mmCIF file with all atom_site columns, C-alpha atoms in Angstrom:
data_model
loop_
_atom_site.group_PDB
_atom_site.id
_atom_site.type_symbol
_atom_site.label_atom_id
_atom_site.label_alt_id
_atom_site.label_comp_id
_atom_site.label_asym_id
_atom_site.label_entity_id
_atom_site.label_seq_id
_atom_site.pdbx_PDB_ins_code
_atom_site.Cartn_x
_atom_site.Cartn_y
_atom_site.Cartn_z
_atom_site.occupancy
_atom_site.B_iso_or_equiv
_atom_site.pdbx_formal_charge
_atom_site.auth_seq_id
_atom_site.auth_comp_id
_atom_site.auth_asym_id
_atom_site.auth_atom_id
_atom_site.pdbx_PDB_model_num
ATOM 1   C CA . MET Y 1 1   ? 3.681   82.138  -33.174 1.00 0.00 ? 1   MET Y CA 1
ATOM 2   C CA . SER Y 1 2   ? 0.783   79.944  -34.049 1.00 0.00 ? 2   SER Y CA 1
ATOM 3   C CA . GLY Y 1 3   ? 3.093   77.010  -34.404 1.00 0.00 ? 3   GLY Y CA 1
ATOM 4   C CA . GLU Y 1 4   ? 4.630   77.418  -30.909 1.00 0.00 ? 4   GLU Y CA 1
ATOM 5   C CA . ALA Y 1 5   ? 1.133   77.809  -29.442 1.00 0.00 ? 5   ALA Y CA 1
ATOM 6   C CA . GLY Y 1 6   ? 0.098   74.527  -31.044 1.00 0.00 ? 6   GLY Y CA 1
ATOM 7   C CA . ALA Y 1 7   ? 3.037   72.634  -29.989 1.00 0.00 ? 7   ALA Y CA 1
ATOM 8   C CA . PHE Y 1 8   ? 2.642   74.094  -26.415 1.00 0.00 ? 8   PHE Y CA 1
ATOM 9   C CA . GLY Y 1 9   ? -1.077  73.040  -26.514 1.00 0.00 ? 9   GLY Y CA 1
ATOM 10  C CA . ALA Y 1 10  ? -0.098  69.496  -27.587 1.00 0.00 ? 10  ALA Y CA 1
ATOM 11  C CA . VAL Y 1 11  ? 2.362   69.232  -24.803 1.00 0.00 ? 11  VAL Y CA 1
ATOM 12  C CA . VAL Y 1 12  ? -0.055  70.608  -22.160 1.00 0.00 ? 12  VAL Y CA 1
ATOM 13  C CA . GLY Y 1 13  ? -2.712  68.074  -23.616 1.00 0.00 ? 13  GLY Y CA 1
ATOM 14  C CA . LEU Y 1 14  ? -0.206  65.209  -23.562 1.00 0.00 ? 14  LEU Y CA 1
ATOM 15  C CA . GLY Y 1 15  ? 0.807   66.086  -20.016 1.00 0.00 ? 15  GLY Y CA 1
ATOM 16  C CA . THR Y 1 16  ? -2.875  66.205  -18.869 1.00 0.00 ? 16  THR Y CA 1
ATOM 17  C CA . VAL Y 1 17  ? -3.499  62.666  -20.408 1.00 0.00 ? 17  VAL Y CA 1
ATOM 18  C CA . LEU Y 1 18  ? -0.455  61.304  -18.699 1.00 0.00 ? 18  LEU Y CA 1
ATOM 19  C CA . VAL Y 1 19  ? -1.516  62.835  -15.239 1.00 0.00 ? 19  VAL Y CA 1
ATOM 20  C CA . MET Y 1 20  ? -4.921  61.375  -15.669 1.00 0.00 ? 20  MET Y CA 1
ATOM 21  C CA . CYS Y 1 21  ? -3.643  57.991  -16.622 1.00 0.00 ? 21  CYS Y CA 1
ATOM 22  C CA . ALA Y 1 22  ? -1.298  58.107  -13.513 1.00 0.00 ? 22  ALA Y CA 1
ATOM 23  C CA . GLY Y 1 23  ? -4.237  59.109  -11.412 1.00 0.00 ? 23  GLY Y CA 1
ATOM 24  C CA . ALA Y 1 24  ? -6.407  56.323  -12.754 1.00 0.00 ? 24  ALA Y CA 1
ATOM 25  C CA . GLY Y 1 25  ? -3.518  53.731  -12.165 1.00 0.00 ? 25  GLY Y CA 1
ATOM 26  C CA . LEU Y 1 26  ? -3.095  55.139  -8.480  1.00 0.00 ? 26  LEU Y CA 1
ATOM 27  C CA . TYR Y 1 27  ? -6.913  54.813  -8.037  1.00 0.00 ? 27  TYR Y CA 1
ATOM 28  C CA . GLY Y 1 28  ? -7.309  51.451  -10.004 1.00 0.00 ? 28  GLY Y CA 1
ATOM 29  C CA . CYS Y 1 29  ? -4.353  49.274  -8.694  1.00 0.00 ? 29  CYS Y CA 1
ATOM 30  C CA . PRO Y 1 30  ? -5.526  49.019  -5.138  1.00 0.00 ? 30  PRO Y CA 1
ATOM 31  C CA . ARG Y 1 31  ? -9.139  48.269  -6.109  1.00 0.00 ? 31  ARG Y CA 1
ATOM 32  C CA . TYR Y 1 32  ? -7.743  45.530  -8.486  1.00 0.00 ? 32  TYR Y CA 1
ATOM 33  C CA . ASN Y 1 33  ? -5.833  44.143  -5.745  1.00 0.00 ? 33  ASN Y CA 1
ATOM 34  C CA . VAL Y 1 34  ? -8.772  43.952  -3.379  1.00 0.00 ? 34  VAL Y CA 1
ATOM 35  C CA . TYR Y 1 35  ? -10.893 42.331  -6.322  1.00 0.00 ? 35  TYR Y CA 1
ATOM 36  C CA . SER Y 1 36  ? -8.051  39.930  -6.983  1.00 0.00 ? 36  SER Y CA 1
ATOM 37  C CA . ALA Y 1 37  ? -7.775  38.878  -3.412  1.00 0.00 ? 37  ALA Y CA 1
ATOM 38  C CA . LYS Y 1 38  ? -11.464 38.612  -3.095  1.00 0.00 ? 38  LYS Y CA 1
ATOM 39  C CA . MET Y 1 39  ? -11.559 36.093  -6.238  1.00 0.00 ? 39  MET Y CA 1
ATOM 40  C CA . THR Y 1 40  ? -8.565  34.191  -4.921  1.00 0.00 ? 40  THR Y CA 1
ATOM 41  C CA . GLY Y 1 41  ? -10.421 33.747  -1.568  1.00 0.00 ? 41  GLY Y CA 1
ATOM 42  C CA . GLU Y 1 42  ? -13.601 32.618  -3.185  1.00 0.00 ? 42  GLU Y CA 1
ATOM 43  C CA . ALA Y 1 43  ? -11.713 30.201  -5.279  1.00 0.00 ? 43  ALA Y CA 1
ATOM 44  C CA . GLU Y 1 44  ? -9.881  28.743  -2.167  1.00 0.00 ? 44  GLU Y CA 1
ATOM 45  C CA . LEU Y 1 45  ? -13.242 28.502  -0.323  1.00 0.00 ? 45  LEU Y CA 1
ATOM 46  C CA . ALA Y 1 46  ? -14.912 26.592  -3.193  1.00 0.00 ? 46  ALA Y CA 1
ATOM 47  C CA . GLN Y 1 47  ? -11.918 24.256  -3.232  1.00 0.00 ? 47  GLN Y CA 1
ATOM 48  C CA . ALA Y 1 48  ? -12.126 23.700  0.571   1.00 0.00 ? 48  ALA Y CA 1
ATOM 49  C CA . THR Y 1 49  ? -15.855 23.104  0.373   1.00 0.00 ? 49  THR Y CA 1
ATOM 50  C CA . GLN Y 1 50  ? -15.345 20.559  -2.589  1.00 0.00 ? 50  GLN Y CA 1
ATOM 51  C CA . ASN Y 1 51  ? -12.712 18.768  -0.534  1.00 0.00 ? 51  ASN Y CA 1
ATOM 52  C CA . ARG Y 1 52  ? -14.897 18.636  2.377   1.00 0.00 ? 52  ARG Y CA 1
ATOM 53  C CA . GLN Y 1 53  ? -17.658 17.097  0.499   1.00 0.00 ? 53  GLN Y CA 1
ATOM 54  C CA . VAL Y 1 54  ? -15.290 14.527  -1.042  1.00 0.00 ? 54  VAL Y CA 1
ATOM 55  C CA . LEU Y 1 55  ? -14.081 13.660  2.539   1.00 0.00 ? 55  LEU Y CA 1
ATOM 56  C CA . VAL Y 1 56  ? -17.742 13.335  3.822   1.00 0.00 ? 56  VAL Y CA 1
ATOM 57  C CA . GLN Y 1 57  ? -18.791 11.145  0.901   1.00 0.00 ? 57  GLN Y CA 1
ATOM 58  C CA . THR Y 1 58  ? -15.753 8.927   1.223   1.00 0.00 ? 58  THR Y CA 1
ATOM 59  C CA . ALA Y 1 59  ? -16.522 8.526   4.928   1.00 0.00 ? 59  ALA Y CA 1
ATOM 60  C CA . GLN Y 1 60  ? -20.163 7.664   4.268   1.00 0.00 ? 60  GLN Y CA 1
ATOM 61  C CA . ALA Y 1 61  ? -19.109 5.107   1.701   1.00 0.00 ? 61  ALA Y CA 1
ATOM 62  C CA . GLU Y 1 62  ? -16.567 3.611   4.062   1.00 0.00 ? 62  GLU Y CA 1
ATOM 63  C CA . ARG Y 1 63  ? -19.141 3.354   6.808   1.00 0.00 ? 63  ARG Y CA 1
ATOM 64  C CA . ASP Y 1 64  ? -21.802 1.741   4.303   1.00 0.00 ? 64  ASP Y CA 1
ATOM 65  C CA . ALA Y 1 65  ? -19.246 -0.808  3.402   1.00 0.00 ? 65  ALA Y CA 1
ATOM 66  C CA . GLU Y 1 66  ? -18.332 -1.681  6.901   1.00 0.00 ? 66  GLU Y CA 1
ATOM 67  C CA . ILE Y 1 67  ? -22.011 -2.124  7.775   1.00 0.00 ? 67  ILE Y CA 1
ATOM 68  C CA . LEU Y 1 68  ? -22.442 -4.411  4.885   1.00 0.00 ? 68  LEU Y CA 1
ATOM 69  C CA . ARG Y 1 69  ? -19.365 -6.417  5.813   1.00 0.00 ? 69  ARG Y CA 1
ATOM 70  C CA . ALA Y 1 70  ? -20.708 -6.736  9.472   1.00 0.00 ? 70  ALA Y CA 1
ATOM 71  C CA . GLU Y 1 71  ? -24.063 -7.797  8.286   1.00 0.00 ? 71  GLU Y CA 1
ATOM 72  C CA . GLY Y 1 72  ? -22.547 -10.485 5.880   1.00 0.00 ? 72  GLY Y CA 1
ATOM 73  C CA . THR Y 1 73  ? -20.274 -11.725 8.852   1.00 0.00 ? 73  THR Y CA 1
ATOM 74  C CA . ALA Y 1 74  ? -23.249 -11.737 11.137  1.00 0.00 ? 74  ALA Y CA 1
ATOM 75  C CA . LYS Y 1 75  ? -25.219 -13.922 8.578   1.00 0.00 ? 75  LYS Y CA 1
ATOM 76  C CA . ALA Y 1 76  ? -22.433 -16.168 7.981   1.00 0.00 ? 76  ALA Y CA 1
ATOM 77  C CA . ASN Y 1 77  ? -21.854 -16.748 11.618  1.00 0.00 ? 77  ASN Y CA 1
ATOM 78  C CA . LYS Y 1 78  ? -25.482 -17.449 12.052  1.00 0.00 ? 78  LYS Y CA 1
ATOM 79  C CA . ILE Y 1 79  ? -25.420 -20.057 9.219   1.00 0.00 ? 79  ILE Y CA 1
ATOM 80  C CA . ILE Y 1 80  ? -22.374 -21.652 10.608  1.00 0.00 ? 80  ILE Y CA 1
ATOM 81  C CA . GLY Y 1 81  ? -23.737 -21.735 14.142  1.00 0.00 ? 81  GLY Y CA 1
ATOM 82  C CA . GLU Y 1 82  ? -27.033 -23.305 13.081  1.00 0.00 ? 82  GLU Y CA 1
ATOM 83  C CA . SER Y 1 83  ? -25.167 -25.907 10.934  1.00 0.00 ? 83  SER Y CA 1
ATOM 84  C CA . LEU Y 1 84  ? -22.900 -26.878 13.946  1.00 0.00 ? 84  LEU Y CA 1
ATOM 85  C CA . LYS Y 1 85  ? -25.642 -27.110 16.661  1.00 0.00 ? 85  LYS Y CA 1
ATOM 86  C CA . GLU Y 1 86  ? -26.344 -30.821 15.911  1.00 0.00 ? 86  GLU Y CA 1
ATOM 87  C CA . ASN Y 1 87  ? -22.937 -31.736 14.672  1.00 0.00 ? 87  ASN Y CA 1
ATOM 88  C CA . ALA Y 1 88  ? -20.665 -32.473 17.566  1.00 0.00 ? 88  ALA Y CA 1
ATOM 89  C CA . GLU Y 1 89  ? -18.812 -35.251 15.540  1.00 0.00 ? 89  GLU Y CA 1
ATOM 90  C CA . TYR Y 1 90  ? -17.732 -32.847 12.964  1.00 0.00 ? 90  TYR Y CA 1
ATOM 91  C CA . LEU Y 1 91  ? -16.398 -30.430 15.681  1.00 0.00 ? 91  LEU Y CA 1
ATOM 92  C CA . ARG Y 1 92  ? -14.458 -33.332 17.289  1.00 0.00 ? 92  ARG Y CA 1
ATOM 93  C CA . TRP Y 1 93  ? -12.969 -34.231 13.938  1.00 0.00 ? 93  TRP Y CA 1
ATOM 94  C CA . LEU Y 1 94  ? -12.072 -30.749 13.180  1.00 0.00 ? 94  LEU Y CA 1
ATOM 95  C CA . TRP Y 1 95  ? -10.406 -30.260 16.484  1.00 0.00 ? 95  TRP Y CA 1
ATOM 96  C CA . ILE Y 1 96  ? -8.438  -33.457 16.177  1.00 0.00 ? 96  ILE Y CA 1
ATOM 97  C CA . SER Y 1 97  ? -7.397  -32.662 12.587  1.00 0.00 ? 97  SER Y CA 1
ATOM 98  C CA . LYS Y 1 98  ? -6.118  -29.208 13.758  1.00 0.00 ? 98  LYS Y CA 1
ATOM 99  C CA . LEU Y 1 99  ? -3.964  -31.052 16.303  1.00 0.00 ? 99  LEU Y CA 1
ATOM 100 C CA . ASP Y 1 100 ? -2.571  -33.330 13.728  1.00 0.00 ? 100 ASP Y CA 1
ATOM 101 C CA . ASN Y 1 101 ? -1.283  -30.314 11.645  1.00 0.00 ? 101 ASN Y CA 1
ATOM 102 C CA . GLN Y 1 102 ? 0.807   -28.922 14.353  1.00 0.00 ? 102 GLN Y CA 1
ATOM 103 C CA . THR Y 1 103 ? 4.434   -29.631 13.757  1.00 0.00 ? 103 THR Y CA 1
ATOM 104 C CA . ASN Y 1 104 ? 7.025   -30.861 16.351  1.00 0.00 ? 104 ASN Y CA 1
ATOM 105 C CA . LYS Y 1 105 ? 4.290   -31.424 18.947  1.00 0.00 ? 105 LYS Y CA 1
ATOM 106 C CA . THR Y 1 106 ? 3.001   -34.515 20.498  1.00 0.00 ? 106 THR Y CA 1
ATOM 107 C CA . VAL Y 1 107 ? -0.603  -34.490 21.523  1.00 0.00 ? 107 VAL Y CA 1
ATOM 108 C CA . VAL Y 1 108 ? -2.361  -37.259 23.350  1.00 0.00 ? 108 VAL Y CA 1
ATOM 109 C CA . TYR Y 1 109 ? -6.172  -37.207 23.101  1.00 0.00 ? 109 TYR Y CA 1
ATOM 110 C CA . VAL Y 1 110 ? -7.817  -38.753 26.185  1.00 0.00 ? 110 VAL Y CA 1
ATOM 111 C CA . PRO Y 1 111 ? -11.598 -38.202 26.168  1.00 0.00 ? 111 PRO Y CA 1
ATOM 112 C CA . THR Y 1 112 ? -13.238 -38.123 29.540  1.00 0.00 ? 112 THR Y CA 1
ATOM 113 C CA . ASP Y 1 113 ? -16.867 -38.692 30.475  1.00 0.00 ? 113 ASP Y CA 1
ATOM 114 C CA . GLY Y 1 114 ? -17.893 -35.198 29.367  1.00 0.00 ? 114 GLY Y CA 1
ATOM 115 C CA . MET Y 1 115 ? -15.920 -35.396 26.185  1.00 0.00 ? 115 MET Y CA 1
ATOM 116 C CA . VAL Y 1 116 ? -13.562 -32.733 27.446  1.00 0.00 ? 116 VAL Y CA 1
ATOM 117 C CA . PRO Y 1 117 ? -9.952  -33.599 26.371  1.00 0.00 ? 117 PRO Y CA 1
ATOM 118 C CA . GLN Y 1 118 ? -7.162  -33.574 28.975  1.00 0.00 ? 118 GLN Y CA 1
ATOM 119 C CA . LEU Y 1 119 ? -4.315  -32.124 26.985  1.00 0.00 ? 119 LEU Y CA 1
ATOM 120 C CA . GLU Y 1 120 ? -1.598  -32.926 29.488  1.00 0.00 ? 120 GLU Y CA 1
ATOM 121 C CA . THR Y 1 121 ? -1.925  -34.852 32.645  1.00 0.00 ? 121 THR Y CA 1
ATOM 122 C CA . GLY Y 1 122 ? 1.742   -34.800 33.390  1.00 0.00 ? 122 GLY Y CA 1
ATOM 123 C CA . ARG Y 1 123 ? 5.097   -35.324 31.712  1.00 0.00 ? 123 ARG Y CA 1
ATOM 124 C CA . ILE Y 1 124 ? 5.975   -38.849 30.924  1.00 0.00 ? 124 ILE Y CA 1
ATOM 125 C CA . GLY Y 1 125 ? 9.499   -39.795 31.933  1.00 0.00 ? 125 GLY Y CA 1
ATOM 126 C CA . GLU Y 1 126 ? 10.157  -36.627 33.834  1.00 0.00 ? 126 GLU Y CA 1
ATOM 127 C CA . ALA Y 1 127 ? 13.119  -36.910 36.252  1.00 0.00 ? 127 ALA Y CA 1
ATOM 128 C CA . LYS Y 1 128 ? 12.042  -36.785 39.981  1.00 0.00 ? 128 LYS Y CA 1
#
């Protein structure tokens, strides 16, 4: 009978181990799911934080570049304005040369006392 008792003890022992493993699984699986969800949430939060920082730094870089462009344009305008203050002849020449570059248009330049051109005083040869 000792052989049968040993086999019975082994079966009971194996059954006990299986029940304990099943109990550990039933206890551990929900805990692992909570842990896994927590880790996933933390990873997504870290990614969102990184993305926000990239957007903020990109916006700051674009703002700084726009400010530099505006400052450069302001300086260029100031230089051009200063150089044109005492240079009315150049401005007249530039205006006339722009008129010459227009295609299919006839422009008659007639200066007046104030050097304000009259672009069109009336059509020549209009039917009355």
